Amino acid sequence: MNHSADIVDTAVEAGSFNTLVAAVKAAGLVDTLKSDGPFTVFAPTDAAFAALPAGTVETLLKPENKAKLVAILTYHVVPGKVMSADLAGKKLSATTVQGSDVQVDATMGGVKVGDANVVKADIATSNGVIHVIDKVIMPPK
């Protein structure tokens, strides 16, 4: 199957990742997420960003907070293309692009990434895969 749209274009076309796309642009990560990859992106929806404390997104999008924004966004990305079938029935730790490990648990009938639930899995792109999550996951301090 040929998926011509990359991760960024797929997220834009989906229409439910406007905050994520704005954050990726503010963080200067567009070119990275358009590169060959492959990448696995755990993509929080606009509703997930909206659930953060008031003002969080606005603060993170300010230029002076770019490093923190990059850390949060790259914590949602794992090198390689990991499909849900690769995770089924497993509990594991995956090293993110940010450098910290995120816990993935697919042993309870669904998939949890950190404290977020995967609500839609395996959205194939030309340079990886997107799994939609219901919360923004934060890297360890």
mmCIF file with all atom_site columns, C-alpha atoms in Angstrom:
data_model
loop_
_atom_site.group_PDB
_atom_site.id
_atom_site.type_symbol
_atom_site.label_atom_id
_atom_site.label_alt_id
_atom_site.label_comp_id
_atom_site.label_asym_id
_atom_site.label_entity_id
_atom_site.label_seq_id
_atom_site.pdbx_PDB_ins_code
_atom_site.Cartn_x
_atom_site.Cartn_y
_atom_site.Cartn_z
_atom_site.occupancy
_atom_site.B_iso_or_equiv
_atom_site.pdbx_formal_charge
_atom_site.auth_seq_id
_atom_site.auth_comp_id
_atom_site.auth_asym_id
_atom_site.auth_atom_id
_atom_site.pdbx_PDB_model_num
ATOM 1   C CA . MET A 1 1   ? 0.000  0.000  0.000  1.00 0.00 ? 1   MET A CA 1
ATOM 2   C CA . ASN A 1 2   ? 1.429  3.388  -0.933 1.00 0.00 ? 2   ASN A CA 1
ATOM 3   C CA . HIS A 1 3   ? 0.636  6.145  1.513  1.00 0.00 ? 3   HIS A CA 1
ATOM 4   C CA . SER A 1 4   ? 1.756  9.317  -0.208 1.00 0.00 ? 4   SER A CA 1
ATOM 5   C CA . ALA A 1 5   ? 1.047  11.764 2.626  1.00 0.00 ? 5   ALA A CA 1
ATOM 6   C CA . ASP A 1 6   ? 3.700  12.076 5.328  1.00 0.00 ? 6   ASP A CA 1
ATOM 7   C CA . ILE A 1 7   ? 3.016  12.382 9.055  1.00 0.00 ? 7   ILE A CA 1
ATOM 8   C CA . VAL A 1 8   ? 2.567  16.170 8.988  1.00 0.00 ? 8   VAL A CA 1
ATOM 9   C CA . ASP A 1 9   ? 0.308  16.235 5.913  1.00 0.00 ? 9   ASP A CA 1
ATOM 10  C CA . THR A 1 10  ? -1.755 13.335 7.268  1.00 0.00 ? 10  THR A CA 1
ATOM 11  C CA . ALA A 1 11  ? -2.259 15.186 10.565 1.00 0.00 ? 11  ALA A CA 1
ATOM 12  C CA . VAL A 1 12  ? -3.257 18.373 8.721  1.00 0.00 ? 12  VAL A CA 1
ATOM 13  C CA . GLU A 1 13  ? -5.741 16.490 6.507  1.00 0.00 ? 13  GLU A CA 1
ATOM 14  C CA . ALA A 1 14  ? -7.322 14.716 9.496  1.00 0.00 ? 14  ALA A CA 1
ATOM 15  C CA . GLY A 1 15  ? -8.507 18.067 10.875 1.00 0.00 ? 15  GLY A CA 1
ATOM 16  C CA . SER A 1 16  ? -8.468 17.002 14.535 1.00 0.00 ? 16  SER A CA 1
ATOM 17  C CA . PHE A 1 17  ? -4.798 17.788 15.170 1.00 0.00 ? 17  PHE A CA 1
ATOM 18  C CA . ASN A 1 18  ? -4.739 21.568 14.620 1.00 0.00 ? 18  ASN A CA 1
ATOM 19  C CA . THR A 1 19  ? -3.059 22.235 17.979 1.00 0.00 ? 19  THR A CA 1
ATOM 20  C CA . LEU A 1 20  ? -0.483 19.495 17.393 1.00 0.00 ? 20  LEU A CA 1
ATOM 21  C CA . VAL A 1 21  ? 0.323  20.843 13.920 1.00 0.00 ? 21  VAL A CA 1
ATOM 22  C CA . ALA A 1 22  ? 0.656  24.411 15.290 1.00 0.00 ? 22  ALA A CA 1
ATOM 23  C CA . ALA A 1 23  ? 2.944  23.115 18.032 1.00 0.00 ? 23  ALA A CA 1
ATOM 24  C CA . VAL A 1 24  ? 5.079  21.136 15.564 1.00 0.00 ? 24  VAL A CA 1
ATOM 25  C CA . LYS A 1 25  ? 5.463  24.293 13.467 1.00 0.00 ? 25  LYS A CA 1
ATOM 26  C CA . ALA A 1 26  ? 6.329  26.439 16.514 1.00 0.00 ? 26  ALA A CA 1
ATOM 27  C CA . ALA A 1 27  ? 8.892  23.843 17.617 1.00 0.00 ? 27  ALA A CA 1
ATOM 28  C CA . GLY A 1 28  ? 10.550 23.765 14.195 1.00 0.00 ? 28  GLY A CA 1
ATOM 29  C CA . LEU A 1 29  ? 9.873  20.034 13.817 1.00 0.00 ? 29  LEU A CA 1
ATOM 30  C CA . VAL A 1 30  ? 8.020  20.080 10.485 1.00 0.00 ? 30  VAL A CA 1
ATOM 31  C CA . ASP A 1 31  ? 11.085 19.123 8.423  1.00 0.00 ? 31  ASP A CA 1
ATOM 32  C CA . THR A 1 32  ? 11.953 16.318 10.842 1.00 0.00 ? 32  THR A CA 1
ATOM 33  C CA . LEU A 1 33  ? 8.453  14.835 10.677 1.00 0.00 ? 33  LEU A CA 1
ATOM 34  C CA . LYS A 1 34  ? 8.470  15.154 6.886  1.00 0.00 ? 34  LYS A CA 1
ATOM 35  C CA . SER A 1 35  ? 11.831 13.348 6.585  1.00 0.00 ? 35  SER A CA 1
ATOM 36  C CA . ASP A 1 36  ? 12.166 9.680  5.641  1.00 0.00 ? 36  ASP A CA 1
ATOM 37  C CA . GLY A 1 37  ? 11.827 8.352  9.174  1.00 0.00 ? 37  GLY A CA 1
ATOM 38  C CA . PRO A 1 38  ? 10.186 6.022  9.784  1.00 0.00 ? 38  PRO A CA 1
ATOM 39  C CA . PHE A 1 39  ? 8.571  7.412  12.908 1.00 0.00 ? 39  PHE A CA 1
ATOM 40  C CA . THR A 1 40  ? 5.778  6.286  15.196 1.00 0.00 ? 40  THR A CA 1
ATOM 41  C CA . VAL A 1 41  ? 3.841  9.312  16.464 1.00 0.00 ? 41  VAL A CA 1
ATOM 42  C CA . PHE A 1 42  ? 1.457  9.168  19.411 1.00 0.00 ? 42  PHE A CA 1
ATOM 43  C CA . ALA A 1 43  ? -0.680 12.119 18.353 1.00 0.00 ? 43  ALA A CA 1
ATOM 44  C CA . PRO A 1 44  ? -2.820 13.934 20.921 1.00 0.00 ? 44  PRO A CA 1
ATOM 45  C CA . THR A 1 45  ? -6.073 15.315 19.526 1.00 0.00 ? 45  THR A CA 1
ATOM 46  C CA . ASP A 1 46  ? -7.140 18.945 19.823 1.00 0.00 ? 46  ASP A CA 1
ATOM 47  C CA . ALA A 1 47  ? -9.395 17.800 22.702 1.00 0.00 ? 47  ALA A CA 1
ATOM 48  C CA . ALA A 1 48  ? -6.356 16.320 24.482 1.00 0.00 ? 48  ALA A CA 1
ATOM 49  C CA . PHE A 1 49  ? -4.526 19.657 24.247 1.00 0.00 ? 49  PHE A CA 1
ATOM 50  C CA . ALA A 1 50  ? -7.690 21.490 25.358 1.00 0.00 ? 50  ALA A CA 1
ATOM 51  C CA . ALA A 1 51  ? -7.777 19.327 28.502 1.00 0.00 ? 51  ALA A CA 1
ATOM 52  C CA . LEU A 1 52  ? -4.432 20.730 29.686 1.00 0.00 ? 52  LEU A CA 1
ATOM 53  C CA . PRO A 1 53  ? -4.601 23.439 32.353 1.00 0.00 ? 53  PRO A CA 1
ATOM 54  C CA . ALA A 1 54  ? -5.737 26.817 30.988 1.00 0.00 ? 54  ALA A CA 1
ATOM 55  C CA . GLY A 1 55  ? -2.942 28.736 29.295 1.00 0.00 ? 55  GLY A CA 1
ATOM 56  C CA . THR A 1 56  ? -0.589 25.744 28.963 1.00 0.00 ? 56  THR A CA 1
ATOM 57  C CA . VAL A 1 57  ? -0.684 25.550 25.173 1.00 0.00 ? 57  VAL A CA 1
ATOM 58  C CA . GLU A 1 58  ? -0.382 29.316 24.745 1.00 0.00 ? 58  GLU A CA 1
ATOM 59  C CA . THR A 1 59  ? 2.629  29.372 27.080 1.00 0.00 ? 59  THR A CA 1
ATOM 60  C CA . LEU A 1 60  ? 4.328  26.475 25.304 1.00 0.00 ? 60  LEU A CA 1
ATOM 61  C CA . LEU A 1 61  ? 3.880  28.119 21.895 1.00 0.00 ? 61  LEU A CA 1
ATOM 62  C CA . LYS A 1 62  ? 5.875  31.199 22.971 1.00 0.00 ? 62  LYS A CA 1
ATOM 63  C CA . PRO A 1 63  ? 9.368  31.349 21.395 1.00 0.00 ? 63  PRO A CA 1
ATOM 64  C CA . GLU A 1 64  ? 11.080 31.440 24.792 1.00 0.00 ? 64  GLU A CA 1
ATOM 65  C CA . ASN A 1 65  ? 9.555  28.033 25.630 1.00 0.00 ? 65  ASN A CA 1
ATOM 66  C CA . LYS A 1 66  ? 10.634 26.322 22.403 1.00 0.00 ? 66  LYS A CA 1
ATOM 67  C CA . ALA A 1 67  ? 13.012 23.876 24.147 1.00 0.00 ? 67  ALA A CA 1
ATOM 68  C CA . LYS A 1 68  ? 10.243 22.673 26.490 1.00 0.00 ? 68  LYS A CA 1
ATOM 69  C CA . LEU A 1 69  ? 7.801  22.381 23.579 1.00 0.00 ? 69  LEU A CA 1
ATOM 70  C CA . VAL A 1 70  ? 10.343 20.374 21.555 1.00 0.00 ? 70  VAL A CA 1
ATOM 71  C CA . ALA A 1 71  ? 10.888 18.052 24.545 1.00 0.00 ? 71  ALA A CA 1
ATOM 72  C CA . ILE A 1 72  ? 7.150  17.442 24.977 1.00 0.00 ? 72  ILE A CA 1
ATOM 73  C CA . LEU A 1 73  ? 6.525  16.867 21.264 1.00 0.00 ? 73  LEU A CA 1
ATOM 74  C CA . THR A 1 74  ? 9.524  14.576 20.731 1.00 0.00 ? 74  THR A CA 1
ATOM 75  C CA . TYR A 1 75  ? 8.355  12.551 23.761 1.00 0.00 ? 75  TYR A CA 1
ATOM 76  C CA . HIS A 1 76  ? 5.382  11.608 21.543 1.00 0.00 ? 76  HIS A CA 1
ATOM 77  C CA . VAL A 1 77  ? 7.669  10.186 18.816 1.00 0.00 ? 77  VAL A CA 1
ATOM 78  C CA . VAL A 1 78  ? 9.430  6.815  18.713 1.00 0.00 ? 78  VAL A CA 1
ATOM 79  C CA . PRO A 1 79  ? 11.941 5.970  15.976 1.00 0.00 ? 79  PRO A CA 1
ATOM 80  C CA . GLY A 1 80  ? 10.734 3.224  13.637 1.00 0.00 ? 80  GLY A CA 1
ATOM 81  C CA . LYS A 1 81  ? 7.296  2.136  12.502 1.00 0.00 ? 81  LYS A CA 1
ATOM 82  C CA . VAL A 1 82  ? 5.481  0.368  15.322 1.00 0.00 ? 82  VAL A CA 1
ATOM 83  C CA . MET A 1 83  ? 2.054  -0.984 14.408 1.00 0.00 ? 83  MET A CA 1
ATOM 84  C CA . SER A 1 84  ? -0.534 -2.019 17.002 1.00 0.00 ? 84  SER A CA 1
ATOM 85  C CA . ALA A 1 85  ? -0.071 -5.693 16.041 1.00 0.00 ? 85  ALA A CA 1
ATOM 86  C CA . ASP A 1 86  ? 3.581  -5.347 17.154 1.00 0.00 ? 86  ASP A CA 1
ATOM 87  C CA . LEU A 1 87  ? 2.360  -4.299 20.613 1.00 0.00 ? 87  LEU A CA 1
ATOM 88  C CA . ALA A 1 88  ? -0.608 -6.634 21.153 1.00 0.00 ? 88  ALA A CA 1
ATOM 89  C CA . GLY A 1 89  ? -0.424 -8.386 24.501 1.00 0.00 ? 89  GLY A CA 1
ATOM 90  C CA . LYS A 1 90  ? 2.868  -6.730 25.438 1.00 0.00 ? 90  LYS A CA 1
ATOM 91  C CA . LYS A 1 91  ? 4.048  -4.339 28.112 1.00 0.00 ? 91  LYS A CA 1
ATOM 92  C CA . LEU A 1 92  ? 7.221  -2.513 27.174 1.00 0.00 ? 92  LEU A CA 1
ATOM 93  C CA . SER A 1 93  ? 9.316  0.578  27.449 1.00 0.00 ? 93  SER A CA 1
ATOM 94  C CA . ALA A 1 94  ? 10.074 2.526  24.260 1.00 0.00 ? 94  ALA A CA 1
ATOM 95  C CA . THR A 1 95  ? 12.820 5.123  23.939 1.00 0.00 ? 95  THR A CA 1
ATOM 96  C CA . THR A 1 96  ? 11.399 8.322  22.465 1.00 0.00 ? 96  THR A CA 1
ATOM 97  C CA . VAL A 1 97  ? 13.130 10.830 20.208 1.00 0.00 ? 97  VAL A CA 1
ATOM 98  C CA . GLN A 1 98  ? 13.193 13.106 23.291 1.00 0.00 ? 98  GLN A CA 1
ATOM 99  C CA . GLY A 1 99  ? 15.495 10.540 24.953 1.00 0.00 ? 99  GLY A CA 1
ATOM 100 C CA . SER A 1 100 ? 13.299 9.355  27.811 1.00 0.00 ? 100 SER A CA 1
ATOM 101 C CA . ASP A 1 101 ? 11.445 6.070  27.813 1.00 0.00 ? 101 ASP A CA 1
ATOM 102 C CA . VAL A 1 102 ? 7.656  5.920  27.634 1.00 0.00 ? 102 VAL A CA 1
ATOM 103 C CA . GLN A 1 103 ? 5.736  2.949  28.987 1.00 0.00 ? 103 GLN A CA 1
ATOM 104 C CA . VAL A 1 104 ? 3.458  1.146  26.535 1.00 0.00 ? 104 VAL A CA 1
ATOM 105 C CA . ASP A 1 105 ? 0.931  -1.341 27.863 1.00 0.00 ? 105 ASP A CA 1
ATOM 106 C CA . ALA A 1 106 ? -1.170 -3.403 25.471 1.00 0.00 ? 106 ALA A CA 1
ATOM 107 C CA . THR A 1 107 ? -2.099 -6.135 27.957 1.00 0.00 ? 107 THR A CA 1
ATOM 108 C CA . MET A 1 108 ? -5.449 -4.786 29.177 1.00 0.00 ? 108 MET A CA 1
ATOM 109 C CA . GLY A 1 109 ? -7.571 -4.955 26.023 1.00 0.00 ? 109 GLY A CA 1
ATOM 110 C CA . GLY A 1 110 ? -6.442 -1.587 24.705 1.00 0.00 ? 110 GLY A CA 1
ATOM 111 C CA . VAL A 1 111 ? -3.168 0.264  24.410 1.00 0.00 ? 111 VAL A CA 1
ATOM 112 C CA . LYS A 1 112 ? -1.915 2.806  26.947 1.00 0.00 ? 112 LYS A CA 1
ATOM 113 C CA . VAL A 1 113 ? 1.022  5.084  26.229 1.00 0.00 ? 113 VAL A CA 1
ATOM 114 C CA . GLY A 1 114 ? 2.096  6.636  29.492 1.00 0.00 ? 114 GLY A CA 1
ATOM 115 C CA . ASP A 1 115 ? -1.255 7.634  30.998 1.00 0.00 ? 115 ASP A CA 1
ATOM 116 C CA . ALA A 1 116 ? -2.952 8.174  27.611 1.00 0.00 ? 116 ALA A CA 1
ATOM 117 C CA . ASN A 1 117 ? -5.188 5.736  25.783 1.00 0.00 ? 117 ASN A CA 1
ATOM 118 C CA . VAL A 1 118 ? -4.747 4.978  22.109 1.00 0.00 ? 118 VAL A CA 1
ATOM 119 C CA . VAL A 1 119 ? -8.159 5.794  20.630 1.00 0.00 ? 119 VAL A CA 1
ATOM 120 C CA . LYS A 1 120 ? -7.301 5.113  16.985 1.00 0.00 ? 120 LYS A CA 1
ATOM 121 C CA . ALA A 1 121 ? -4.339 3.059  15.865 1.00 0.00 ? 121 ALA A CA 1
ATOM 122 C CA . ASP A 1 122 ? -2.360 2.368  12.728 1.00 0.00 ? 122 ASP A CA 1
ATOM 123 C CA . ILE A 1 123 ? -2.919 5.459  10.575 1.00 0.00 ? 123 ILE A CA 1
ATOM 124 C CA . ALA A 1 124 ? -0.279 4.662  7.964  1.00 0.00 ? 124 ALA A CA 1
ATOM 125 C CA . THR A 1 125 ? 1.751  7.483  6.389  1.00 0.00 ? 125 THR A CA 1
ATOM 126 C CA . SER A 1 126 ? 4.571  7.575  3.842  1.00 0.00 ? 126 SER A CA 1
ATOM 127 C CA . ASN A 1 127 ? 7.165  7.909  6.614  1.00 0.00 ? 127 ASN A CA 1
ATOM 128 C CA . GLY A 1 128 ? 5.688  6.012  9.541  1.00 0.00 ? 128 GLY A CA 1
ATOM 129 C CA . VAL A 1 129 ? 2.494  5.602  11.490 1.00 0.00 ? 129 VAL A CA 1
ATOM 130 C CA . ILE A 1 130 ? 0.229  7.716  13.703 1.00 0.00 ? 130 ILE A CA 1
ATOM 131 C CA . HIS A 1 131 ? -1.598 6.378  16.757 1.00 0.00 ? 131 HIS A CA 1
ATOM 132 C CA . VAL A 1 132 ? -4.176 8.848  18.110 1.00 0.00 ? 132 VAL A CA 1
ATOM 133 C CA . ILE A 1 133 ? -4.103 9.350  21.892 1.00 0.00 ? 133 ILE A CA 1
ATOM 134 C CA . ASP A 1 134 ? -6.553 11.039 24.265 1.00 0.00 ? 134 ASP A CA 1
ATOM 135 C CA . LYS A 1 135 ? -4.045 12.898 26.477 1.00 0.00 ? 135 LYS A CA 1
ATOM 136 C CA . VAL A 1 136 ? -0.859 14.882 26.068 1.00 0.00 ? 136 VAL A CA 1
ATOM 137 C CA . ILE A 1 137 ? 1.896  12.817 27.689 1.00 0.00 ? 137 ILE A CA 1
ATOM 138 C CA . MET A 1 138 ? 4.632  14.673 29.543 1.00 0.00 ? 138 MET A CA 1
ATOM 139 C CA . PRO A 1 139 ? 8.263  13.576 29.681 1.00 0.00 ? 139 PRO A CA 1
ATOM 140 C CA . PRO A 1 140 ? 9.738  12.887 33.108 1.00 0.00 ? 140 PRO A CA 1
ATOM 141 C CA . LYS A 1 141 ? 11.264 15.963 34.727 1.00 0.00 ? 141 LYS A CA 1
#
